[in-house]
GROMACS .gro file of C-alpha atoms in nm:
model
  483
    1MET     CA    1  -0.020  -0.039  -0.001
    2LYS     CA    2   0.136   0.334  -0.081
    3ARG     CA    3   0.268   0.538   0.187
    4THR     CA    4   0.122   0.872   0.300
    5LYS     CA    5   0.351   1.127   0.472
    6ILE     CA    6   0.227   1.225   0.840
    7ILE     CA    7   0.227   1.602   0.742
    8ASP     CA    8  -0.073   1.490   0.489
    9ILE     CA    9  -0.216   1.279   0.738
   10LEU     CA   10  -0.280   1.521   0.991
   11LYS     CA   11  -0.439   1.787   0.736
   12SER     CA   12  -0.679   1.508   0.622
   13THR     CA   13  -1.054   1.482   0.712
   14ASP     CA   14  -1.109   1.181   0.473
   15TYR     CA   15  -1.226   0.981   0.780
   16GLY     CA   16  -1.306   0.600   0.745
   17LYS     CA   17  -1.023   0.598   0.447
   18GLU     CA   18  -0.766   0.330   0.489
   19VAL     CA   19  -0.406   0.469   0.504
   20CYS     CA   20  -0.045   0.356   0.542
   21VAL     CA   21   0.204   0.558   0.763
   22LYS     CA   22   0.591   0.477   0.786
   23GLY     CA   23   0.814   0.630   1.054
   24TRP     CA   24   0.996   0.642   1.382
   25VAL     CA   25   0.815   0.614   1.699
   26ARG     CA   26   0.830   0.878   1.948
   27THR     CA   27   0.667   0.705   2.240
   28HIS     CA   28   0.489   0.391   2.317
   29ARG     CA   29   0.233   0.399   2.605
   30SER     CA   30   0.063   0.072   2.688
   31SER     CA   31  -0.235  -0.085   2.857
   32LYS     CA   32  -0.440  -0.363   2.871
   33ALA     CA   33  -0.720  -0.188   2.678
   34VAL     CA   34  -0.543   0.021   2.418
   35ASP     CA   35  -0.191   0.130   2.332
   36PHE     CA   36  -0.083   0.465   2.204
   37ILE     CA   37   0.206   0.503   1.951
   38ALA     CA   38   0.327   0.838   1.849
   39LEU     CA   39   0.471   0.822   1.510
   40ASN     CA   40   0.714   1.088   1.316
   41ASP     CA   41   0.846   1.052   0.967
   42GLY     CA   42   1.006   1.384   0.994
   43SER     CA   43   0.789   1.567   0.743
   44THR     CA   44   0.637   1.761   1.018
   45ILE     CA   45   0.697   1.846   1.401
   46LYS     CA   46   0.399   1.692   1.492
   47ASN     CA   47   0.329   1.336   1.556
   48VAL     CA   48   0.061   1.097   1.434
   49GLN     CA   49  -0.112   0.921   1.719
   50VAL     CA   50  -0.175   0.516   1.633
   51VAL     CA   51  -0.417   0.365   1.824
   52VAL     CA   52  -0.363   0.013   1.886
   53ASP     CA   53  -0.624  -0.258   2.039
   54PRO     CA   54  -0.371  -0.513   2.204
   55THR     CA   55  -0.617  -0.807   2.190
   56LYS     CA   56  -0.603  -0.790   1.797
   57PHE     CA   57  -0.210  -0.790   1.795
   58ASP     CA   58   0.071  -1.026   1.911
   59GLU     CA   59   0.198  -0.906   2.247
   60GLU     CA   60   0.560  -1.007   2.152
   61LEU     CA   61   0.533  -0.754   1.851
   62LEU     CA   62   0.402  -0.480   2.047
   63LYS     CA   63   0.663  -0.526   2.336
   64GLN     CA   64   0.932  -0.466   2.054
   65ILE     CA   65   0.761  -0.137   1.957
   66THR     CA   66   0.991   0.100   2.174
   67THR     CA   67   1.132   0.467   2.120
   68GLY     CA   68   1.334   0.465   1.839
   69SER     CA   69   1.190   0.183   1.636
   70CYS     CA   70   1.099   0.226   1.285
   71ILE     CA   71   0.752   0.088   1.182
   72CYS     CA   72   0.483   0.075   0.933
   73ALA     CA   73   0.137   0.116   1.049
   74VAL     CA   74  -0.171   0.071   0.805
   75GLY     CA   75  -0.498   0.152   0.947
   76THR     CA   76  -0.831   0.360   0.932
   77LEU     CA   77  -0.819   0.723   0.961
   78VAL     CA   78  -1.063   0.848   1.209
   79GLU     CA   79  -1.155   1.202   1.402
   80SER     CA   80  -0.925   1.217   1.688
   81GLN     CA   81  -1.095   1.217   2.028
   82GLY     CA   82  -0.780   1.375   2.210
   83ALA     CA   83  -0.655   1.733   2.249
   84GLY     CA   84  -0.417   1.876   2.021
   85GLN     CA   85  -0.461   1.657   1.707
   86THR     CA   86  -0.754   1.637   1.448
   87SER     CA   87  -0.685   1.296   1.311
   88GLU     CA   88  -0.535   0.991   1.420
   89LEU     CA   89  -0.507   0.605   1.280
   90GLN     CA   90  -0.707   0.305   1.430
   91ALA     CA   91  -0.432   0.024   1.334
   92THR     CA   92  -0.524  -0.261   1.136
   93SER     CA   93  -0.185  -0.420   1.100
   94LEU     CA   94   0.175  -0.325   1.227
   95GLU     CA   95   0.515  -0.413   1.069
   96ILE     CA   96   0.851  -0.361   1.214
   97TYR     CA   97   1.145  -0.246   0.987
   98GLY     CA   98   1.400  -0.169   1.270
   99LEU     CA   99   1.404  -0.285   1.627
  100CYS     CA  100   1.587  -0.014   1.882
  101ASP     CA  101   1.719  -0.139   2.238
  102ASN     CA  102   1.740   0.038   2.525
  103SER     CA  103   2.107   0.158   2.428
  104TYR     CA  104   1.937   0.412   2.167
  105PRO     CA  105   2.081   0.755   2.260
  106MET     CA  106   1.780   0.953   2.191
  107GLN     CA  107   1.541   0.850   2.430
  108LYS     CA  108   1.233   1.035   2.545
  109LYS     CA  109   1.390   1.174   2.870
  110GLY     CA  110   1.622   1.502   2.762
  111GLN     CA  111   1.970   1.516   2.664
  112SER     CA  112   2.180   1.773   2.678
  113PHE     CA  113   2.328   1.956   2.355
  114GLU     CA  114   2.657   1.829   2.416
  115VAL     CA  115   2.555   1.448   2.425
  116MET     CA  116   2.346   1.513   2.135
  117ARG     CA  117   2.655   1.673   1.948
  118LYS     CA  118   2.833   1.330   2.040
  119ASN     CA  119   2.553   1.152   1.867
  120ALA     CA  120   2.493   1.367   1.584
  121HIS     CA  121   2.405   1.081   1.359
  122MET     CA  122   2.107   0.996   1.576
  123ARG     CA  123   2.021   1.356   1.714
  124LEU     CA  124   1.860   1.450   1.376
  125ARG     CA  125   1.581   1.214   1.493
  126THR     CA  126   1.472   1.449   1.780
  127ASN     CA  127   1.183   1.714   1.775
  128THR     CA  128   1.448   2.013   1.803
  129PHE     CA  129   1.705   1.882   1.564
  130GLY     CA  130   1.415   1.819   1.320
  131ALA     CA  131   1.285   2.159   1.352
  132VAL     CA  132   1.605   2.329   1.276
  133MET     CA  133   1.699   2.107   0.996
  134ARG     CA  134   1.342   2.176   0.816
  135ILE     CA  135   1.392   2.564   0.891
  136ARG     CA  136   1.740   2.524   0.751
  137HIS     CA  137   1.591   2.365   0.388
  138ASN     CA  138   1.350   2.657   0.420
  139MET     CA  139   1.609   2.955   0.442
  140ALA     CA  140   1.775   2.770   0.187
  141ILE     CA  141   1.466   2.812  -0.077
  142ALA     CA  142   1.418   3.159   0.038
  143ILE     CA  143   1.766   3.270  -0.045
  144HIS     CA  144   1.745   3.113  -0.387
  145THR     CA  145   1.410   3.252  -0.461
  146TYR     CA  146   1.482   3.601  -0.342
  147PHE     CA  147   1.790   3.602  -0.591
  148HIS     CA  148   1.604   3.466  -0.840
  149GLU     CA  149   1.290   3.697  -0.824
  150HIS     CA  150   1.546   4.013  -0.816
  151GLY     CA  151   1.726   3.898  -1.149
  152PHE     CA  152   2.055   3.748  -0.984
  153TYR     CA  153   2.232   3.476  -1.114
  154TYR     CA  154   2.352   3.173  -0.922
  155PHE     CA  155   2.736   3.154  -0.999
  156HIS     CA  156   2.941   2.849  -0.876
  157THR     CA  157   3.314   2.991  -0.753
  158PRO     CA  158   3.561   2.716  -0.683
  159LEU     CA  159   3.631   2.524  -0.355
  160ILE     CA  160   3.979   2.464  -0.423
  161THR     CA  161   4.182   2.811  -0.466
  162ALA     CA  162   4.551   2.948  -0.481
  163SER     CA  163   4.448   3.272  -0.332
  164ASP     CA  164   4.369   3.383   0.024
  165CYS     CA  165   4.045   3.645  -0.024
  166GLU     CA  166   4.076   3.731   0.338
  167GLY     CA  167   4.433   3.779   0.374
  168ALA     CA  168   4.437   3.595   0.721
  169GLY     CA  169   4.613   3.275   0.580
  170ASN     CA  170   4.376   3.048   0.796
  171MET     CA  171   4.330   2.787   0.536
  172PHE     CA  172   4.315   2.408   0.473
  173GLN     CA  173   4.584   2.304   0.251
  174VAL     CA  174   4.483   2.064  -0.064
  175THR     CA  175   4.758   1.840  -0.194
  176THR     CA  176   4.828   1.517  -0.346
  177LYS     CA  177   5.176   1.503  -0.213
  178ASN     CA  178   5.338   1.245   0.013
  179LEU     CA  179   5.360   1.421   0.367
  180TYR     CA  180   5.602   1.168   0.467
  181ASP     CA  181   5.856   1.274   0.199
  182LEU     CA  182   5.819   1.675   0.109
  183LYS     CA  183   6.041   1.794  -0.137
  184LYS     CA  184   6.208   2.149  -0.022
  185ASP     CA  185   6.396   2.380  -0.199
  186GLU     CA  186   6.747   2.492  -0.041
  187ASN     CA  187   6.571   2.761   0.210
  188GLY     CA  188   6.355   2.477   0.333
  189LYS     CA  189   6.039   2.588   0.179
  190ILE     CA  190   5.815   2.311  -0.009
  191ILE     CA  191   5.853   2.267  -0.368
  192TYR     CA  192   5.500   2.221  -0.531
  193ASP     CA  193   5.618   2.138  -0.883
  194ASP     CA  194   5.530   1.758  -0.856
  195ASP     CA  195   5.162   1.876  -0.672
  196PHE     CA  196   4.852   1.796  -0.882
  197PHE     CA  197   4.806   2.186  -0.949
  198GLY     CA  198   5.165   2.240  -0.976
  199GLU     CA  199   5.129   2.533  -0.656
  200GLN     CA  200   4.991   2.547  -0.332
  201THR     CA  201   4.628   2.523  -0.296
  202SER     CA  202   4.362   2.563  -0.040
  203LEU     CA  203   4.029   2.509   0.021
  204THR     CA  204   3.850   2.824   0.000
  205VAL     CA  205   3.757   3.072   0.280
  206SER     CA  206   3.523   3.282   0.040
  207GLY     CA  207   3.394   3.293  -0.309
  208GLN     CA  208   3.385   3.689  -0.318
  209LEU     CA  209   3.676   3.767  -0.554
  210GLU     CA  210   3.556   3.471  -0.806
  211GLY     CA  211   3.227   3.636  -0.731
  212GLU     CA  212   3.329   3.980  -0.853
  213LEU     CA  213   3.427   3.845  -1.190
  214GLY     CA  214   3.088   3.712  -1.229
  215ALA     CA  215   2.927   4.044  -1.142
  216THR     CA  216   3.135   4.235  -1.394
  217ALA     CA  217   2.992   4.010  -1.660
  218LEU     CA  218   2.654   3.920  -1.562
  219GLY     CA  219   2.549   4.233  -1.355
  220ALA     CA  220   2.436   4.067  -1.054
  221ILE     CA  221   2.534   3.710  -0.900
  222TYR     CA  222   2.537   3.522  -0.591
  223THR     CA  223   2.727   3.218  -0.463
  224PHE     CA  224   2.600   2.972  -0.214
  225GLY     CA  225   2.810   2.683  -0.099
  226PRO     CA  226   3.046   2.587   0.162
  227THR     CA  227   3.386   2.756   0.275
  228PHE     CA  228   3.645   2.678   0.502
  229ARG     CA  229   3.872   2.851   0.773
  230ALA     CA  230   4.112   2.680   0.974
  231GLU     CA  231   4.082   2.891   1.271
  232ASN     CA  232   4.151   2.697   1.609
  233SER     CA  233   3.845   2.853   1.765
  234ASN     CA  234   3.612   2.673   2.006
  235THR     CA  235   3.344   2.958   2.061
  236PRO     CA  236   2.968   2.881   1.967
  237ARG     CA  237   2.992   3.102   1.696
  238HIS     CA  238   3.270   2.936   1.479
  239LEU     CA  239   3.281   2.631   1.260
  240ALA     CA  240   3.539   2.522   1.039
  241GLU     CA  241   3.317   2.404   0.743
  242PHE     CA  242   3.045   2.632   0.673
  243TRP     CA  243   2.787   2.789   0.414
  244MET     CA  244   2.820   3.130   0.279
  245ILE     CA  245   2.592   3.354   0.061
  246GLU     CA  246   2.765   3.617  -0.138
  247PRO     CA  247   2.579   3.836  -0.389
  248GLU     CA  248   2.794   4.053  -0.597
  249VAL     CA  249   2.649   4.368  -0.794
  250ALA     CA  250   2.764   4.593  -1.030
  251PHE     CA  251   2.688   4.968  -1.039
  252ILE     CA  252   2.552   5.002  -0.689
  253ASP     CA  253   2.673   5.248  -0.406
  254GLN     CA  254   2.700   5.211  -0.005
  255GLU     CA  255   2.332   5.313   0.002
  256GLU     CA  256   2.182   5.070  -0.246
  257LEU     CA  257   2.405   4.801  -0.114
  258MET     CA  258   2.260   4.865   0.264
  259ASP     CA  259   1.909   4.863   0.124
  260LEU     CA  260   1.987   4.544  -0.046
  261GLU     CA  261   2.103   4.388   0.266
  262GLU     CA  262   1.814   4.520   0.475
  263ASP     CA  263   1.569   4.407   0.230
  264PHE     CA  264   1.702   4.033   0.156
  265ILE     CA  265   1.734   3.961   0.555
  266LYS     CA  266   1.375   4.078   0.610
  267TYR     CA  267   1.273   3.857   0.314
  268CYS     CA  268   1.442   3.564   0.484
  269VAL     CA  269   1.288   3.614   0.833
  270ARG     CA  270   0.934   3.660   0.657
  271TRP     CA  271   0.972   3.362   0.464
  272ALA     CA  272   1.045   3.147   0.803
  273LEU     CA  273   0.750   3.321   0.953
  274ASP     CA  274   0.550   3.215   0.673
  275HIS     CA  275   0.639   2.855   0.603
  276CYS     CA  276   0.778   2.725   0.916
  277GLN     CA  277   0.495   2.814   1.188
  278ASP     CA  278   0.483   2.476   1.344
  279ASP     CA  279   0.853   2.426   1.388
  280LEU     CA  280   0.906   2.779   1.491
  281GLU     CA  281   0.643   2.757   1.755
  282PHE     CA  282   0.810   2.433   1.908
  283LEU     CA  283   1.149   2.621   1.929
  284ASN     CA  284   0.984   2.915   2.066
  285LYS     CA  285   0.821   2.698   2.325
  286MET     CA  286   1.104   2.467   2.405
  287ILE     CA  287   1.455   2.697   2.329
  288ASP     CA  288   1.378   3.057   2.345
  289LYS     CA  289   1.056   3.185   2.445
  290SER     CA  290   1.120   3.514   2.269
  291LEU     CA  291   1.193   3.371   1.942
  292ILE     CA  292   0.887   3.478   1.702
  293GLU     CA  293   0.854   3.811   1.906
  294ARG     CA  294   1.212   3.891   1.793
  295LEU     CA  295   1.138   3.770   1.444
  296GLN     CA  296   0.872   3.971   1.371
  297GLY     CA  297   1.052   4.292   1.557
  298VAL     CA  298   1.300   4.252   1.264
  299LEU     CA  299   1.027   4.312   1.012
  300LYS     CA  300   0.850   4.577   1.207
  301GLU     CA  301   1.174   4.788   1.225
  302GLU     CA  302   1.395   5.004   1.004
  303PHE     CA  303   1.773   4.908   1.033
  304VAL     CA  304   1.989   5.178   1.201
  305ARG     CA  305   2.235   5.296   1.002
  306LEU     CA  306   2.515   5.388   1.237
  307PRO     CA  307   2.911   5.497   1.112
  308TYR     CA  308   3.166   5.319   1.304
  309THR     CA  309   3.275   5.661   1.478
  310LYS     CA  310   2.948   5.721   1.612
  311GLY     CA  311   2.924   5.367   1.740
  312ILE     CA  312   3.252   5.381   1.914
  313GLU     CA  313   3.104   5.702   2.077
  314ILE     CA  314   2.819   5.545   2.199
  315LEU     CA  315   3.017   5.250   2.362
  316GLN     CA  316   3.269   5.500   2.528
  317GLN     CA  317   2.969   5.675   2.688
  318ALA     CA  318   2.834   5.351   2.811
  319ILE     CA  319   3.179   5.267   2.976
  320LYS     CA  320   3.161   5.617   3.124
  321ASP     CA  321   2.784   5.518   3.246
  322GLY     CA  322   2.921   5.219   3.428
  323HIS     CA  323   2.882   4.946   3.158
  324GLN     CA  324   3.172   4.700   3.156
  325PHE     CA  325   3.306   4.541   2.853
  326GLU     CA  326   3.566   4.250   2.842
  327PHE     CA  327   3.747   4.397   2.544
  328PRO     CA  328   3.847   4.763   2.486
  329CYS     CA  329   3.658   4.971   2.181
  330ASN     CA  330   3.899   5.249   2.106
  331TRP     CA  331   3.861   5.422   1.785
  332GLY     CA  332   4.076   5.190   1.517
  333ASP     CA  333   3.969   4.854   1.716
  334ASP     CA  334   3.762   4.539   1.541
  335LEU     CA  335   3.448   4.550   1.769
  336ALA     CA  336   3.398   4.245   1.965
  337SER     CA  337   3.047   4.047   1.966
  338GLU     CA  338   2.991   4.194   2.310
  339HIS     CA  339   2.985   4.557   2.154
  340GLU     CA  340   2.775   4.458   1.852
  341ARG     CA  341   2.523   4.326   2.064
  342TYR     CA  342   2.529   4.615   2.317
  343LEU     CA  343   2.429   4.848   2.050
  344VAL     CA  344   2.155   4.626   1.902
  345GLU     CA  345   2.029   4.463   2.202
  346GLU     CA  346   2.045   4.745   2.458
  347HIS     CA  347   2.118   5.106   2.295
  348PHE     CA  348   1.908   5.079   1.968
  349LYS     CA  349   1.691   4.764   2.034
  350LYS     CA  350   1.694   4.694   1.681
  351PRO     CA  351   1.921   4.562   1.380
  352VAL     CA  352   2.200   4.829   1.303
  353ILE     CA  353   2.399   4.841   0.962
  354MET     CA  354   2.736   4.992   1.088
  355THR     CA  355   2.910   5.166   0.808
  356ASP     CA  356   3.251   5.344   0.738
  357TYR     CA  357   3.499   5.093   0.914
  358PRO     CA  358   3.871   5.192   0.970
  359THR     CA  359   4.045   5.096   0.686
  360ALA     CA  360   4.310   4.891   0.877
  361ILE     CA  361   4.082   4.638   1.046
  362LYS     CA  362   3.898   4.550   0.701
  363ALA     CA  363   4.030   4.392   0.393
  364PHE     CA  364   4.220   4.514   0.113
  365TYR     CA  365   3.975   4.526  -0.164
  366MET     CA  366   3.736   4.766   0.032
  367LYS     CA  367   3.657   5.094  -0.111
  368GLN     CA  368   3.806   5.403   0.063
  369ASN     CA  369   3.628   5.692   0.165
  370GLU     CA  370   3.747   6.055   0.027
  371THR     CA  371   3.773   6.181   0.388
  372VAL     CA  372   3.885   6.026   0.715
  373ALA     CA  373   3.629   5.990   1.033
  374ASP     CA  374   3.667   6.355   1.134
  375GLY     CA  375   3.580   6.474   0.780
  376SER     CA  376   3.940   6.606   0.711
  377SER     CA  377   4.123   6.465   0.366
  378ALA     CA  378   4.217   6.109   0.377
  379GLY     CA  379   4.556   6.192   0.266
  380ALA     CA  380   4.591   6.377   0.620
  381SER     CA  381   4.607   6.104   0.832
  382VAL     CA  382   4.933   5.890   0.823
  383GLY     CA  383   4.974   5.501   0.900
  384TYR     CA  384   4.694   5.253   1.015
  385LYS     CA  385   4.804   5.028   1.263
  386GLY     CA  386   4.723   5.097   1.656
  387GLN     CA  387   4.520   5.397   1.542
  388VAL     CA  388   4.312   5.546   1.857
  389ALA     CA  389   4.234   5.861   1.681
  390PRO     CA  390   4.013   5.886   1.349
  391GLY     CA  391   4.186   5.802   1.041
  392PRO     CA  392   4.104   5.625   0.668
  393THR     CA  393   3.761   5.497   0.664
  394MET     CA  394   3.622   5.241   0.399
  395GLN     CA  395   3.247   5.176   0.293
  396GLY     CA  396   3.192   4.888   0.478
  397THR     CA  397   2.822   4.813   0.536
  398ASP     CA  398   2.813   4.517   0.849
  399VAL     CA  399   2.443   4.431   0.959
  400LEU     CA  400   2.451   4.369   1.347
  401PHE     CA  401   2.155   4.148   1.492
  402PRO     CA  402   2.036   4.085   1.823
  403GLN     CA  403   2.151   3.739   1.971
  404ILE     CA  404   2.412   3.722   1.692
  405GLY     CA  405   2.626   4.037   1.652
  406GLU     CA  406   2.731   4.076   1.287
  407ILE     CA  407   2.543   3.822   1.061
  408ILE     CA  408   2.642   3.994   0.728
  409GLY     CA  409   2.955   4.161   0.636
  410GLY     CA  410   2.948   4.367   0.315
  411SER     CA  411   3.129   4.673   0.152
  412VAL     CA  412   3.152   4.869  -0.149
  413ARG     CA  413   3.450   4.741  -0.355
  414GLU     CA  414   3.745   4.927  -0.487
  415GLU     CA  415   3.743   4.957  -0.858
  416SER     CA  416   4.029   5.170  -0.918
  417TYR     CA  417   4.330   4.968  -1.021
  418ASP     CA  418   4.573   5.263  -0.865
  419LYS     CA  419   4.393   5.296  -0.536
  420LEU     CA  420   4.396   4.885  -0.508
  421MET     CA  421   4.746   4.832  -0.592
  422ALA     CA  422   4.840   5.134  -0.330
  423GLU     CA  423   4.639   4.949  -0.056
  424ILE     CA  424   4.796   4.608  -0.151
  425ASN     CA  425   5.167   4.758  -0.140
  426ARG     CA  426   5.066   4.940   0.173
  427ARG     CA  427   4.991   4.598   0.318
  428GLN     CA  428   5.299   4.434   0.186
  429MET     CA  429   5.081   4.198   0.005
  430GLU     CA  430   5.204   3.934  -0.266
  431THR     CA  431   5.010   3.995  -0.597
  432ASP     CA  432   5.122   3.701  -0.787
  433LYS     CA  433   4.825   3.495  -0.695
  434LEU     CA  434   4.599   3.751  -0.771
  435TRP     CA  435   4.671   3.877  -1.136
  436TRP     CA  436   4.319   3.752  -1.269
  437TYR     CA  437   4.151   3.979  -0.994
  438LEU     CA  438   4.350   4.277  -1.098
  439ASP     CA  439   4.279   4.243  -1.461
  440THR     CA  440   3.919   4.324  -1.378
  441ARG     CA  441   4.038   4.688  -1.276
  442ARG     CA  442   4.256   4.734  -1.573
  443TRP     CA  443   4.017   4.617  -1.856
  444GLY     CA  444   3.664   4.770  -1.823
  445THR     CA  445   3.639   4.836  -1.435
  446CYS     CA  446   3.285   4.951  -1.289
  447PRO     CA  447   3.155   5.012  -0.970
  448HIS     CA  448   3.044   4.729  -0.771
  449ALA     CA  449   2.964   4.601  -0.433
  450GLY     CA  450   2.883   4.290  -0.219
  451PHE     CA  451   2.825   4.136   0.108
  452GLY     CA  452   2.862   3.792   0.268
  453LEU     CA  453   2.598   3.618   0.493
  454GLY     CA  454   2.711   3.317   0.724
  455PHE     CA  455   2.414   3.077   0.635
  456GLU     CA  456   2.460   2.915   0.989
  457ARG     CA  457   2.454   3.270   1.186
  458LEU     CA  458   2.127   3.336   0.973
  459ILE     CA  459   1.985   2.973   1.110
  460LEU     CA  460   2.104   3.045   1.472
  461PHE     CA  461   1.888   3.370   1.485
  462VAL     CA  462   1.595   3.235   1.308
  463THR     CA  463   1.585   2.921   1.520
  464GLY     CA  464   1.676   3.078   1.874
  465MET     CA  465   1.947   2.795   1.884
  466GLN     CA  466   2.244   2.881   2.107
  467ASN     CA  467   2.570   2.711   1.950
  468ILE     CA  468   2.647   2.724   1.583
  469ARG     CA  469   2.730   2.364   1.602
  470ASP     CA  470   2.348   2.275   1.659
  471VAL     CA  471   2.222   2.425   1.338
  472ILE     CA  472   2.466   2.228   1.083
  473PRO     CA  473   2.371   1.856   1.039
  474PHE     CA  474   2.747   1.754   1.121
  475PRO     CA  475   2.976   2.023   1.252
  476ARG     CA  476   3.332   2.038   1.189
  477THR     CA  477   3.538   2.207   1.461
  478PRO     CA  478   3.902   2.159   1.589
  479LYS     CA  479   3.958   1.798   1.670
  480THR     CA  480   3.604   1.689   1.544
  481ALA     CA  481   3.545   1.566   1.214
  482ASP     CA  482   3.317   1.268   1.298
  483PHE     CA  483   3.045   1.164   1.092
   0.00000   0.00000   0.00000
């Protein structure tokens, strides 16, 4: 008999019809008069109740149906007499596909998230992780839908690269060389002539640079794929493998970029509220009781557009008023998450787009403003590092969200070849791996801008989960690459 998904069973009022459901047992309550089996197949957070007359089934069969078991139930769809459900199944036959003994780690009693991370292969069957993964799916659909509707082209950038987009050097190397017998030159440097690509290559930290190439040909593109950072960080906000959405658009300025960032992220939040109601209500009840209210608040408010220098002034005033931060926040410092969250959660109480960061703390490709933060000529300030007074700023547009801090990092890109080369030289960067990127500024350069959204950070915000390792199926972190 053809299977019917539980999400469709629960919507059906075709009472008296014989149906077949298949799934995993959430609970099994037994008595002499009647058994109740709560069955879930992953199509919805809700279970269907299978009502069993124990006099019509083998006693040993019913005893084997425990939490986690996989079964097939055939029976008659009837109107439910219990609260909280409209339909249930009066079983006429039961078949066990997979038994589950008492060692099954996802028993009905609650487990800590740490225990569930150790059992990531089984935690997907829990209500919490089922809800998170369905929302993750919906957010991916929302992202593709938004960009398609707005004339962007989905652009595939390479996972293996010879360049470091961020310049931080925290990259995983890709090689076919025998690591036990590395060929080196007289200076002790590894020779890559015999490697697969003939040069040192790594897993990408970002598809942005290649994305810019797409934007300067197609006008508006977006990437959506995995990225990798070999950063030895064990915080609730970092992963070694994560997914990034990176649109790049030709012929837009800083204001238009901020409009795009705000419109895009509001679209994603609205999509979640419209398409993930049951899962959000569950997470609102079990994980974060202010979740839905916070999501709705994002849609109601216009994002604050805040220059970095003004943000520093607000933070320094907060310190004078007695607020204590763990990290310093002088002009020229890269803001910590605690600073970003103070601005969003306590001062403005709404999302913030922070603009015009010090050039020194941002990437080389970002367009520099013509004036420094105090309004004087950009050329009047000498040196970048360690500045505590206003200096050169660039056209950054980072979106700060409650609970998260930075959720989007964006900027106008420097389109001038001469200015870009001046910044590269100032930072003493090597250009031999970036020749192709620089060519876009030599031949037919154009104004353009873009941003990067960490997909898992978006899922953190939309689900109310507290650790980024709990919004990706199989997290990759330092010393952890199981599953």
